[in-house]
């Protein structure tokens, strides 16, 4: 999300009213009540979300609040504070104090926390998923996937005892040089709305097992999962102050960038916010990793397995209502595969758009009315610029959810000069481009400013090899629609999708949260028995 968009998010007005939890259907209502009754830091029945500072859930003293609404019904679920600067500084102070002891804990002790955290997440995956469905609008199955992909990072962090080993070499007779990986200090994580569990779990386990402490700022649109995770960290035995959670928008983001005690910032989100954070934080001497926007392409060759290709692209384009940074948002139909467009449209039209808890739902609503307005505007721009709307989801009606932020699956046919191609839509919209050859399709991808990922569907090994060698993106899929690497590897987007040169999770994650200390020591064997000093010029042996 951009800084300018953050600034336009309305704060709660006393005269503004929303549906109470009675606006939820019976199934969603029961989940909301259970969340509010079970978890200390969050509410799904209209109460306030709290800060988590020094191991305690604390009511904010702010006068500015952000309303979190169920995207399917506009029901008020919780109010999120714009954390005050005093409260923010308290969180940083708690993290700074905790670092003094946590950084000195053995790697075995820190590994034990990750082991316990993965157990706690598995035991409470339903609660996390329910919070995501209510606040973000994902289907229940997709929300569980959000949790699972974060859990995989926690499980990989358990291998810290192997991944953080240093290096040692006898560089000269009786002289050793040793390199150790040490923590940075207080770090910060700024998470987006589209993965409210996964992105916090990209940062919490790696920051903590390497000996750092963390300030987490979840999205003000759906902070519930992060608050549950914070409580699970405490249950897993994490000492007070190691992980702290604050909330807010531009002022809090800027304070993260400026506070001298914070040594590193991890960000996932939109282009303008990411550039702002990268420039401001690096100017203040911080290490920054920032994952920004994307425009991911799928090339469909005429020799592809048609059933696999069409089903894969539909799933990758419309899953999570297209609100994924690795969603396939452009399909490039090459040669004879252009004749598959009608069948692609037909299959997409059969997807079930519904509330996230409804049985059989394939995709739910967009996060907000503003997102819906932006997406529908980009759909309209296709026709305005001479493109064709093959499947139009703008006026979809979802029974029982008349106030929801729903946009149905949409298929556009356009060219690379159109807004619907140039801009990241972040909605259930697939733009189809045609190409005569693989070379032309590669040129389309390589000329795009973004570089998160691209995929090809083909049954030719030679074609796949040419694509893999020639495409300029960080994450490549061959008959795989969303080629996000598992967390034993590292996130590897490139070009305009990334700022910073150290990737998320995997070995890159370990490197991001550590600094090297090199020690050279000399313990001459002869000094144990020698009794005569040397006056010769020292030389290298």
Short mmCIF file of C-alpha atoms in Angstrom, two decimals:
data_model
loop_
_atom_site.label_atom_id
_atom_site.label_comp_id
_atom_site.label_asym_id
_atom_site.label_seq_id
_atom_site.Cartn_x
_atom_site.Cartn_y
_atom_site.Cartn_z
CA UNK A 1 0.00 0.00 0.00
CA UNK A 2 1.34 3.42 -0.86
CA UNK A 3 2.03 6.14 1.68
CA UNK A 4 -0.49 8.38 -0.06
CA UNK A 5 -3.17 5.73 0.23
CA UNK A 6 -2.36 5.26 3.89
CA UNK A 7 -2.90 8.94 4.47
CA UNK A 8 -6.39 8.77 2.99
CA UNK A 9 -7.68 5.99 5.24
CA UNK A 10 -10.50 7.55 7.27
CA UNK A 11 -10.28 7.61 11.02
CA UNK A 12 -13.30 6.69 13.09
CA UNK A 13 -15.90 9.40 13.48
CA UNK A 14 -18.41 9.31 16.36
CA UNK A 15 -21.25 9.91 13.89
CA UNK A 16 -20.29 7.06 11.62
CA UNK A 17 -22.14 3.80 12.17
CA UNK A 18 -21.76 0.28 10.86
CA UNK A 19 -23.55 -2.99 11.20
CA UNK A 20 -22.95 -4.66 14.54
CA UNK A 21 -21.84 -8.29 14.69
CA UNK A 22 -25.50 -9.09 14.07
CA UNK A 23 -24.64 -8.16 10.47
CA UNK A 24 -22.59 -11.35 10.22
CA UNK A 25 -24.32 -14.58 9.32
CA UNK A 26 -24.64 -17.22 12.01
CA UNK A 27 -21.45 -19.08 11.10
CA UNK A 28 -19.28 -15.97 10.92
CA UNK A 29 -20.90 -14.56 14.05
CA UNK A 30 -19.96 -17.61 16.11
CA UNK A 31 -16.35 -17.41 14.87
CA UNK A 32 -16.20 -13.71 15.76
CA UNK A 33 -17.50 -14.25 19.27
CA UNK A 34 -15.07 -17.10 19.86
CA UNK A 35 -12.11 -15.01 18.74
CA UNK A 36 -13.10 -12.13 21.00
CA UNK A 37 -13.57 -14.43 23.98
CA UNK A 38 -10.35 -16.39 23.50
CA UNK A 39 -7.64 -13.95 22.48
CA UNK A 40 -6.36 -11.05 24.57
CA UNK A 41 -5.12 -8.62 21.95
CA UNK A 42 -7.80 -8.63 19.29
CA UNK A 43 -11.55 -8.36 18.92
CA UNK A 44 -13.97 -9.42 16.20
CA UNK A 45 -17.10 -8.07 17.91
CA UNK A 46 -16.45 -4.34 17.82
CA UNK A 47 -13.88 -3.96 20.61
CA UNK A 48 -10.45 -2.38 20.41
CA UNK A 49 -7.26 -4.01 19.18
CA UNK A 50 -4.41 -3.55 21.64
CA UNK A 51 -0.71 -2.88 21.41
CA UNK A 52 1.64 -5.63 22.57
CA UNK A 53 4.51 -4.05 24.47
CA UNK A 54 6.97 -5.76 26.77
CA UNK A 55 4.96 -8.98 26.83
CA UNK A 56 1.69 -7.26 27.80
CA UNK A 57 -1.40 -6.39 25.77
CA UNK A 58 -1.92 -2.69 26.40
CA UNK A 59 -4.88 -0.45 25.60
CA UNK A 60 -3.71 2.49 23.54
CA UNK A 61 -4.29 6.03 24.79
CA UNK A 62 -4.61 7.35 21.26
CA UNK A 63 -7.49 9.50 20.08
CA UNK A 64 -7.19 8.19 16.52
CA UNK A 65 -8.69 4.84 15.55
CA UNK A 66 -9.04 2.88 12.32
CA UNK A 67 -12.13 0.76 11.73
CA UNK A 68 -11.66 -2.83 10.56
CA UNK A 69 -14.71 -3.96 8.62
CA UNK A 70 -15.67 -7.41 7.43
CA UNK A 71 -15.20 -7.03 3.63
CA UNK A 72 -18.24 -9.22 2.97
CA UNK A 73 -20.78 -7.23 5.03
CA UNK A 74 -19.11 -3.97 6.21
CA UNK A 75 -19.63 -5.14 9.80
CA UNK A 76 -17.39 -3.40 12.32
CA UNK A 77 -15.06 -6.04 13.77
CA UNK A 78 -12.51 -4.01 15.71
CA UNK A 79 -10.94 -0.59 16.06
CA UNK A 80 -7.18 -0.33 15.57
CA UNK A 81 -5.19 2.41 17.31
CA UNK A 82 -2.86 4.84 15.67
CA UNK A 83 -0.18 4.02 18.20
CA UNK A 84 1.10 7.17 19.90
CA UNK A 85 4.76 8.11 19.63
CA UNK A 86 5.12 7.60 23.38
CA UNK A 87 3.72 4.07 23.07
CA UNK A 88 5.96 3.39 20.08
CA UNK A 89 9.03 4.48 22.02
CA UNK A 90 7.95 2.23 24.90
CA UNK A 91 7.87 -0.71 22.49
CA UNK A 92 11.34 0.09 21.18
CA UNK A 93 12.65 0.50 24.72
CA UNK A 94 11.17 -2.90 25.65
CA UNK A 95 12.82 -4.47 22.61
CA UNK A 96 16.14 -2.78 23.41
CA UNK A 97 16.11 -4.06 26.98
CA UNK A 98 15.10 -7.55 25.90
CA UNK A 99 17.92 -7.65 23.34
CA UNK A 100 20.52 -7.42 26.10
CA UNK A 101 19.57 -10.84 27.43
CA UNK A 102 17.95 -12.51 24.40
CA UNK A 103 21.01 -11.97 22.22
CA UNK A 104 23.09 -13.80 24.80
CA UNK A 105 20.81 -16.83 24.91
CA UNK A 106 22.30 -19.92 23.35
CA UNK A 107 21.23 -20.80 19.83
CA UNK A 108 19.75 -23.98 21.32
CA UNK A 109 17.46 -21.92 23.58
CA UNK A 110 16.35 -19.77 20.67
CA UNK A 111 15.77 -22.87 18.57
CA UNK A 112 13.54 -24.24 21.35
CA UNK A 113 11.28 -21.20 20.97
CA UNK A 114 10.84 -21.88 17.25
CA UNK A 115 10.00 -25.51 17.98
CA UNK A 116 7.36 -24.47 20.50
CA UNK A 117 5.98 -21.76 18.21
CA UNK A 118 5.37 -24.18 15.36
CA UNK A 119 3.43 -26.39 17.77
CA UNK A 120 1.33 -23.47 18.98
CA UNK A 121 0.54 -22.39 15.42
CA UNK A 122 -0.54 -25.89 14.45
CA UNK A 123 -2.78 -26.12 17.51
CA UNK A 124 -4.38 -22.73 16.78
CA UNK A 125 -4.44 -22.67 12.98
CA UNK A 126 -8.25 -22.53 12.96
CA UNK A 127 -8.32 -19.35 15.03
CA UNK A 128 -5.76 -17.70 12.79
CA UNK A 129 -7.68 -18.71 9.67
CA UNK A 130 -11.00 -17.51 11.11
CA UNK A 131 -9.50 -14.11 11.87
CA UNK A 132 -8.16 -13.85 8.31
CA UNK A 133 -11.53 -14.72 6.78
CA UNK A 134 -13.33 -12.15 8.91
CA UNK A 135 -10.89 -9.26 8.49
CA UNK A 136 -9.32 -9.89 5.08
CA UNK A 137 -12.11 -11.74 3.25
CA UNK A 138 -10.22 -14.82 2.07
CA UNK A 139 -11.98 -18.12 1.75
CA UNK A 140 -11.41 -20.43 4.69
CA UNK A 141 -9.24 -22.82 2.66
CA UNK A 142 -7.11 -19.97 1.36
CA UNK A 143 -6.76 -18.52 4.87
CA UNK A 144 -5.42 -21.87 6.07
CA UNK A 145 -2.94 -21.71 3.19
CA UNK A 146 -1.83 -18.28 4.42
CA UNK A 147 -1.11 -19.78 7.85
CA UNK A 148 0.59 -22.88 6.43
CA UNK A 149 3.04 -20.95 4.27
CA UNK A 150 4.03 -18.89 7.30
CA UNK A 151 4.34 -22.02 9.41
CA UNK A 152 6.82 -23.43 6.90
CA UNK A 153 9.15 -20.52 7.63
CA UNK A 154 8.88 -21.24 11.35
CA UNK A 155 9.76 -24.88 10.72
CA UNK A 156 12.73 -23.88 8.57
CA UNK A 157 13.90 -21.50 11.31
CA UNK A 158 14.22 -24.52 13.59
CA UNK A 159 17.29 -25.43 11.49
CA UNK A 160 19.10 -22.34 12.78
CA UNK A 161 21.65 -24.52 14.56
CA UNK A 162 22.87 -25.64 11.13
CA UNK A 163 22.24 -22.47 9.15
CA UNK A 164 24.01 -20.05 11.46
CA UNK A 165 27.28 -21.93 11.84
CA UNK A 166 30.33 -19.77 11.34
CA UNK A 167 33.61 -20.35 9.53
CA UNK A 168 37.10 -20.97 10.83
CA UNK A 169 40.43 -21.39 9.09
CA UNK A 170 44.02 -21.70 10.27
CA UNK A 171 45.45 -18.93 8.09
CA UNK A 172 49.01 -19.25 9.32
CA UNK A 173 50.90 -21.45 11.72
CA UNK A 174 48.98 -21.31 15.01
CA UNK A 175 46.90 -18.35 13.72
CA UNK A 176 43.14 -18.79 13.25
CA UNK A 177 40.54 -16.53 11.62
CA UNK A 178 36.96 -17.13 12.69
CA UNK A 179 33.74 -15.60 11.34
CA UNK A 180 30.61 -15.62 13.50
CA UNK A 181 27.09 -14.44 12.68
CA UNK A 182 25.78 -12.11 15.36
CA UNK A 183 22.39 -10.39 15.73
CA UNK A 184 21.85 -6.79 14.67
CA UNK A 185 19.69 -5.56 17.56
CA UNK A 186 16.14 -4.21 17.37
CA UNK A 187 14.56 -4.89 13.97
CA UNK A 188 11.19 -3.92 12.49
CA UNK A 189 8.68 -5.61 10.21
CA UNK A 190 5.96 -3.76 8.27
CA UNK A 191 3.38 -6.23 6.97
CA UNK A 192 0.70 -5.88 4.24
CA UNK A 193 -3.00 -6.68 4.37
CA UNK A 194 -2.99 -9.51 1.86
CA UNK A 195 -1.11 -12.05 3.99
CA UNK A 196 -1.89 -11.17 7.62
CA UNK A 197 -0.33 -14.36 9.03
CA UNK A 198 2.30 -15.38 6.47
CA UNK A 199 4.27 -12.14 6.31
CA UNK A 200 4.61 -11.69 10.11
CA UNK A 201 5.80 -15.31 10.11
CA UNK A 202 8.39 -14.50 7.48
CA UNK A 203 10.04 -12.18 9.99
CA UNK A 204 9.28 -13.20 13.58
CA UNK A 205 10.99 -16.62 13.56
CA UNK A 206 14.11 -15.58 11.65
CA UNK A 207 14.60 -12.36 13.58
CA UNK A 208 14.27 -14.11 16.93
CA UNK A 209 16.24 -17.32 16.36
CA UNK A 210 19.18 -15.20 15.21
CA UNK A 211 19.07 -13.29 18.51
CA UNK A 212 17.31 -10.08 17.50
CA UNK A 213 14.23 -8.44 18.95
CA UNK A 214 11.39 -7.18 16.78
CA UNK A 215 8.83 -4.41 16.37
CA UNK A 216 5.97 -5.65 14.18
CA UNK A 217 3.50 -3.28 12.53
CA UNK A 218 0.74 -5.31 10.91
CA UNK A 219 -1.64 -3.77 8.42
CA UNK A 220 -4.21 -1.56 10.10
CA UNK A 221 -6.78 -3.26 7.85
CA UNK A 222 -6.47 -6.77 9.34
CA UNK A 223 -4.23 -7.00 12.43
CA UNK A 224 -6.05 -9.87 14.14
CA UNK A 225 -3.79 -12.69 12.97
CA UNK A 226 -0.68 -10.79 14.07
CA UNK A 227 -2.15 -10.26 17.53
CA UNK A 228 -2.92 -13.97 17.84
CA UNK A 229 0.63 -14.81 16.73
CA UNK A 230 2.01 -12.43 19.37
CA UNK A 231 0.07 -14.30 22.03
CA UNK A 232 1.30 -17.62 20.64
CA UNK A 233 4.88 -16.33 20.91
CA UNK A 234 4.29 -15.72 24.61
CA UNK A 235 2.76 -19.18 25.04
CA UNK A 236 5.83 -20.62 23.29
CA UNK A 237 8.05 -19.11 25.99
CA UNK A 238 9.41 -16.05 24.22
CA UNK A 239 10.67 -13.61 26.87
CA UNK A 240 8.90 -10.29 27.37
CA UNK A 241 9.89 -7.58 24.93
CA UNK A 242 11.46 -9.82 22.28
CA UNK A 243 8.44 -9.33 20.00
CA UNK A 244 6.29 -6.19 20.25
CA UNK A 245 3.31 -5.14 18.11
CA UNK A 246 2.31 -1.56 17.33
CA UNK A 247 -0.27 -0.21 14.91
CA UNK A 248 -0.81 2.71 12.63
CA UNK A 249 -0.14 4.37 9.31
CA UNK A 250 2.32 6.96 8.00
CA UNK A 251 3.44 8.46 11.35
CA UNK A 252 4.30 5.04 12.79
CA UNK A 253 6.00 3.92 9.55
CA UNK A 254 8.11 7.07 9.57
CA UNK A 255 9.04 6.56 13.20
CA UNK A 256 10.22 3.04 12.34
CA UNK A 257 12.41 4.50 9.59
CA UNK A 258 13.80 7.21 11.86
CA UNK A 259 14.30 5.62 15.28
CA UNK A 260 18.00 5.24 15.89
CA UNK A 261 17.61 2.04 17.93
CA UNK A 262 16.07 0.13 14.99
CA UNK A 263 18.79 -1.46 12.87
CA UNK A 264 16.85 -3.18 10.08
CA UNK A 265 13.44 -2.92 8.41
CA UNK A 266 11.59 -5.61 6.48
CA UNK A 267 8.69 -4.46 4.29
CA UNK A 268 6.16 -6.12 1.98
CA UNK A 269 3.64 -3.96 0.15
CA UNK A 270 3.16 -1.47 -2.65
CA UNK A 271 5.61 0.51 -4.76
CA UNK A 272 5.32 4.03 -3.36
CA UNK A 273 5.32 2.96 0.27
CA UNK A 274 8.22 0.60 -0.37
CA UNK A 275 10.34 3.25 -2.07
CA UNK A 276 9.56 5.74 0.68
CA UNK A 277 10.52 3.28 3.41
CA UNK A 278 13.66 2.12 1.61
CA UNK A 279 14.90 5.63 0.94
CA UNK A 280 14.07 7.01 4.38
CA UNK A 281 15.35 4.04 6.37
CA UNK A 282 18.58 3.55 4.41
CA UNK A 283 19.25 7.26 4.69
CA UNK A 284 19.19 6.69 8.45
CA UNK A 285 21.68 3.85 8.16
CA UNK A 286 19.30 0.92 8.40
CA UNK A 287 19.41 -2.33 6.49
CA UNK A 288 16.22 -2.68 4.43
CA UNK A 289 14.56 -5.43 2.43
CA UNK A 290 11.45 -4.38 0.51
CA UNK A 291 9.19 -6.47 -1.69
CA UNK A 292 7.11 -4.17 -3.89
CA UNK A 293 4.63 -4.52 -6.76
CA UNK A 294 4.41 -7.17 -9.45
CA UNK A 295 3.00 -8.03 -12.83
CA UNK A 296 3.44 -11.77 -13.20
CA UNK A 297 3.08 -13.36 -16.64
CA UNK A 298 2.12 -16.87 -17.73
CA UNK A 299 3.09 -17.96 -21.23
CA UNK A 300 0.86 -20.65 -22.72
CA UNK A 301 2.47 -22.50 -25.61
CA UNK A 302 0.38 -24.38 -28.19
CA UNK A 303 1.88 -27.70 -27.07
CA UNK A 304 0.92 -27.19 -23.40
CA UNK A 305 -1.32 -29.61 -21.56
CA UNK A 306 -4.46 -27.59 -22.10
CA UNK A 307 -6.33 -28.75 -19.02
CA UNK A 308 -3.38 -28.13 -16.71
CA UNK A 309 -2.61 -24.74 -18.22
CA UNK A 310 -6.14 -23.33 -18.10
CA UNK A 311 -6.92 -24.60 -14.61
CA UNK A 312 -3.56 -23.43 -13.27
CA UNK A 313 -3.88 -19.92 -14.68
CA UNK A 314 -7.44 -19.53 -13.42
CA UNK A 315 -6.41 -20.60 -9.93
CA UNK A 316 -3.36 -18.34 -9.88
CA UNK A 317 -5.21 -15.33 -11.33
CA UNK A 318 -8.37 -15.40 -9.23
CA UNK A 319 -7.36 -17.09 -5.97
CA UNK A 320 -7.49 -14.71 -2.98
CA UNK A 321 -9.46 -12.40 -5.30
CA UNK A 322 -6.18 -11.67 -7.08
CA UNK A 323 -4.72 -10.00 -3.99
CA UNK A 324 -1.37 -11.78 -4.11
CA UNK A 325 1.96 -10.32 -5.16
CA UNK A 326 2.59 -13.58 -7.03
CA UNK A 327 -0.83 -13.78 -8.70
CA UNK A 328 -0.73 -14.46 -12.43
CA UNK A 329 -2.23 -11.25 -13.77
CA UNK A 330 -1.16 -11.58 -17.42
CA UNK A 331 -1.62 -14.56 -19.72
CA UNK A 332 0.37 -14.53 -22.94
CA UNK A 333 -1.26 -16.86 -25.47
CA UNK A 334 1.27 -17.91 -28.10
CA UNK A 335 0.29 -18.93 -31.61
CA UNK A 336 -2.46 -21.53 -31.79
CA UNK A 337 -3.02 -21.29 -28.03
CA UNK A 338 -4.89 -18.06 -28.75
CA UNK A 339 -7.88 -20.21 -29.67
CA UNK A 340 -8.10 -21.33 -26.03
CA UNK A 341 -9.30 -17.93 -24.83
CA UNK A 342 -13.06 -18.76 -25.02
CA UNK A 343 -12.58 -21.86 -22.89
CA UNK A 344 -10.46 -19.93 -20.40
CA UNK A 345 -13.30 -17.42 -20.08
CA UNK A 346 -15.88 -20.17 -19.69
CA UNK A 347 -13.98 -21.88 -16.89
CA UNK A 348 -13.36 -18.61 -15.08
CA UNK A 349 -17.07 -17.76 -15.25
CA UNK A 350 -17.88 -20.89 -13.22
CA UNK A 351 -15.91 -19.86 -10.14
CA UNK A 352 -18.00 -19.40 -7.01
CA UNK A 353 -17.75 -15.90 -5.55
CA UNK A 354 -19.03 -15.85 -1.97
CA UNK A 355 -18.37 -15.07 1.66
CA UNK A 356 -15.23 -16.73 2.95
CA UNK A 357 -16.98 -19.14 5.32
CA UNK A 358 -19.46 -20.34 2.69
CA UNK A 359 -19.04 -23.90 1.51
CA UNK A 360 -17.58 -24.13 -1.97
CA UNK A 361 -16.44 -20.50 -2.17
CA UNK A 362 -13.58 -20.04 -4.64
CA UNK A 363 -12.89 -16.38 -3.96
CA UNK A 364 -14.22 -13.77 -1.60
CA UNK A 365 -14.37 -9.97 -1.58
CA UNK A 366 -11.68 -7.37 -2.01
CA UNK A 367 -10.33 -5.82 1.16
CA UNK A 368 -12.18 -2.49 0.95
CA UNK A 369 -14.64 -0.39 -1.07
CA UNK A 370 -11.68 1.73 -2.20
CA UNK A 371 -9.95 -1.35 -3.59
CA UNK A 372 -13.13 -2.33 -5.39
CA UNK A 373 -13.42 1.13 -6.92
CA UNK A 374 -9.80 1.07 -8.08
CA UNK A 375 -10.15 -2.40 -9.64
CA UNK A 376 -13.40 -1.62 -11.42
CA UNK A 377 -11.85 1.58 -12.73
CA UNK A 378 -8.97 -0.35 -14.25
CA UNK A 379 -11.41 -2.80 -15.82
CA UNK A 380 -13.29 0.09 -17.40
CA UNK A 381 -10.03 1.55 -18.72
CA UNK A 382 -9.52 -1.53 -20.89
CA UNK A 383 -12.65 -0.83 -22.92
CA UNK A 384 -11.93 2.90 -22.94
CA UNK A 385 -8.51 2.25 -24.49
CA UNK A 386 -9.76 -0.10 -27.17
CA UNK A 387 -9.42 -3.45 -25.42
CA UNK A 388 -12.10 -6.07 -24.93
CA UNK A 389 -13.78 -7.28 -21.75
CA UNK A 390 -14.49 -10.97 -22.29
CA UNK A 391 -15.73 -11.61 -18.75
CA UNK A 392 -16.92 -8.70 -16.62
CA UNK A 393 -17.13 -9.16 -12.84
CA UNK A 394 -17.95 -5.57 -11.93
CA UNK A 395 -21.66 -5.99 -11.30
CA UNK A 396 -21.67 -9.37 -9.63
CA UNK A 397 -24.40 -9.93 -7.04
CA UNK A 398 -23.63 -12.31 -4.17
CA UNK A 399 -26.80 -13.49 -2.37
CA UNK A 400 -26.74 -12.56 1.29
CA UNK A 401 -23.84 -10.16 0.87
CA UNK A 402 -25.28 -7.07 -0.78
CA UNK A 403 -22.78 -4.74 0.92
CA UNK A 404 -19.68 -6.79 0.14
CA UNK A 405 -16.64 -5.57 -1.79
CA UNK A 406 -17.09 -8.23 -4.45
CA UNK A 407 -15.67 -8.22 -7.95
CA UNK A 408 -16.16 -11.39 -9.96
CA UNK A 409 -13.54 -13.05 -12.15
CA UNK A 410 -12.74 -10.74 -15.04
CA UNK A 411 -10.89 -11.50 -18.27
CA UNK A 412 -9.59 -8.64 -20.40
CA UNK A 413 -7.88 -8.70 -23.77
CA UNK A 414 -5.49 -5.86 -24.28
CA UNK A 415 -2.04 -4.69 -25.29
CA UNK A 416 1.07 -3.72 -23.38
CA UNK A 417 0.31 -0.02 -23.77
CA UNK A 418 -2.93 -0.14 -21.79
CA UNK A 419 -3.35 0.78 -18.12
CA UNK A 420 -4.80 -2.66 -17.36
CA UNK A 421 -1.44 -4.11 -18.39
CA UNK A 422 0.93 -1.46 -17.09
CA UNK A 423 -0.52 -1.10 -13.59
CA UNK A 424 -0.74 -3.70 -10.85
CA UNK A 425 -4.50 -4.33 -10.54
CA UNK A 426 -4.44 -6.44 -7.36
CA UNK A 427 -7.89 -7.86 -8.00
CA UNK A 428 -9.51 -10.86 -9.73
CA UNK A 429 -8.58 -9.60 -13.20
CA UNK A 430 -6.61 -11.48 -15.84
CA UNK A 431 -5.27 -9.50 -18.79
CA UNK A 432 -4.70 -11.59 -21.92
CA UNK A 433 -2.00 -10.65 -24.41
CA UNK A 434 -1.43 -12.50 -27.68
CA UNK A 435 1.94 -13.30 -29.22
CA UNK A 436 3.08 -15.05 -32.37
CA UNK A 437 6.26 -16.62 -30.97
CA UNK A 438 8.03 -17.50 -27.75
CA UNK A 439 10.65 -14.84 -28.49
CA UNK A 440 7.97 -12.17 -28.70
CA UNK A 441 6.43 -13.40 -25.44
CA UNK A 442 9.82 -13.25 -23.72
CA UNK A 443 10.31 -9.70 -24.94
CA UNK A 444 6.97 -8.71 -23.39
CA UNK A 445 7.99 -10.07 -20.00
CA UNK A 446 11.53 -8.74 -20.07
CA UNK A 447 10.42 -5.24 -21.01
CA UNK A 448 8.03 -5.09 -18.06
CA UNK A 449 9.40 -3.11 -15.12
CA UNK A 450 8.49 -5.79 -12.58
CA UNK A 451 10.36 -9.02 -11.95
CA UNK A 452 8.74 -11.11 -9.24
CA UNK A 453 7.86 -14.15 -11.31
CA UNK A 454 6.88 -15.66 -14.65
CA UNK A 455 5.77 -19.10 -15.75
CA UNK A 456 5.43 -21.15 -18.91
CA UNK A 457 3.17 -24.02 -19.81
CA UNK A 458 4.69 -26.36 -22.36
CA UNK A 459 5.47 -30.04 -22.90
CA UNK A 460 8.74 -29.28 -24.65
CA UNK A 461 11.90 -29.48 -22.61
CA UNK A 462 13.76 -27.36 -25.14
CA UNK A 463 11.09 -24.64 -24.99
CA UNK A 464 11.16 -24.71 -21.20
CA UNK A 465 14.95 -24.42 -21.19
CA UNK A 466 14.89 -21.46 -23.57
CA UNK A 467 12.30 -19.74 -21.40
CA UNK A 468 14.13 -20.41 -18.13
CA UNK A 469 17.40 -19.13 -19.57
CA UNK A 470 15.98 -16.09 -21.32
CA UNK A 471 13.37 -14.70 -18.93
CA UNK A 472 14.45 -11.86 -16.64
CA UNK A 473 12.50 -12.45 -13.44
CA UNK A 474 13.56 -13.82 -10.09
CA UNK A 475 11.14 -16.72 -9.73
CA UNK A 476 10.46 -19.01 -12.67
CA UNK A 477 7.77 -21.67 -13.01
CA UNK A 478 7.64 -24.44 -15.59
CA UNK A 479 4.13 -25.88 -15.56
CA UNK A 480 3.91 -24.39 -12.04
CA UNK A 481 1.62 -21.34 -11.80
CA UNK A 482 2.90 -19.72 -8.58
CA UNK A 483 6.63 -20.53 -8.32
CA UNK A 484 7.23 -19.16 -4.82
CA UNK A 485 10.19 -21.06 -3.39
CA UNK A 486 9.79 -22.97 -0.17
CA UNK A 487 11.53 -21.29 2.77
CA UNK A 488 14.66 -23.43 2.71
CA UNK A 489 15.40 -21.35 -0.39
CA UNK A 490 15.12 -17.56 -0.58
CA UNK A 491 12.59 -15.20 -2.12
CA UNK A 492 14.21 -14.05 -5.34
CA UNK A 493 12.14 -11.39 -7.09
CA UNK A 494 14.10 -8.79 -9.06
CA UNK A 495 13.88 -5.60 -11.13
CA UNK A 496 11.19 -3.16 -9.94
CA UNK A 497 9.65 -5.69 -7.56
CA UNK A 498 12.47 -5.48 -5.02
CA UNK A 499 14.57 -2.94 -3.17
CA UNK A 500 17.48 -4.14 -1.07
CA UNK A 501 19.91 -6.89 -1.91
CA UNK A 502 19.18 -9.47 0.80
CA UNK A 503 16.09 -11.61 0.26
CA UNK A 504 13.39 -12.90 2.56
CA UNK A 505 13.73 -16.19 4.47
CA UNK A 506 16.08 -19.07 3.68
CA UNK A 507 19.80 -18.42 3.99
CA UNK A 508 19.19 -14.88 2.80
CA UNK A 509 16.89 -14.35 5.77
CA UNK A 510 19.62 -15.51 8.13
CA UNK A 511 22.04 -13.09 6.47
CA UNK A 512 19.55 -10.21 6.67
CA UNK A 513 19.19 -10.54 10.42
CA UNK A 514 22.87 -11.06 11.21
CA UNK A 515 26.19 -9.28 10.90
CA UNK A 516 29.59 -10.91 10.63
CA UNK A 517 32.25 -10.58 13.29
CA UNK A 518 35.73 -11.75 12.30
CA UNK A 519 38.31 -12.65 14.95
CA UNK A 520 41.93 -13.46 14.20
CA UNK A 521 43.80 -15.09 17.06
CA UNK A 522 47.34 -16.29 17.60
CA UNK A 523 48.25 -19.01 20.09
CA UNK A 524 51.82 -20.09 19.31
CA UNK A 525 52.66 -23.53 20.56
CA UNK A 526 56.22 -22.54 21.33
CA UNK A 527 55.00 -19.79 23.68
CA UNK A 528 53.99 -22.54 26.06
CA UNK A 529 57.65 -23.41 26.59
CA UNK A 530 59.72 -20.69 24.93
CA UNK A 531 61.83 -18.35 27.07
CA UNK A 532 63.55 -16.16 24.46
CA UNK A 533 62.00 -13.13 22.71
CA UNK A 534 62.34 -12.66 18.95
CA UNK A 535 63.57 -9.30 17.61
CA UNK A 536 63.26 -10.12 13.88
CA UNK A 537 60.77 -8.39 11.55
CA UNK A 538 57.53 -10.46 11.61
CA UNK A 539 56.88 -12.29 8.32
CA UNK A 540 54.08 -14.43 6.98
CA UNK A 541 54.63 -18.17 7.34
#
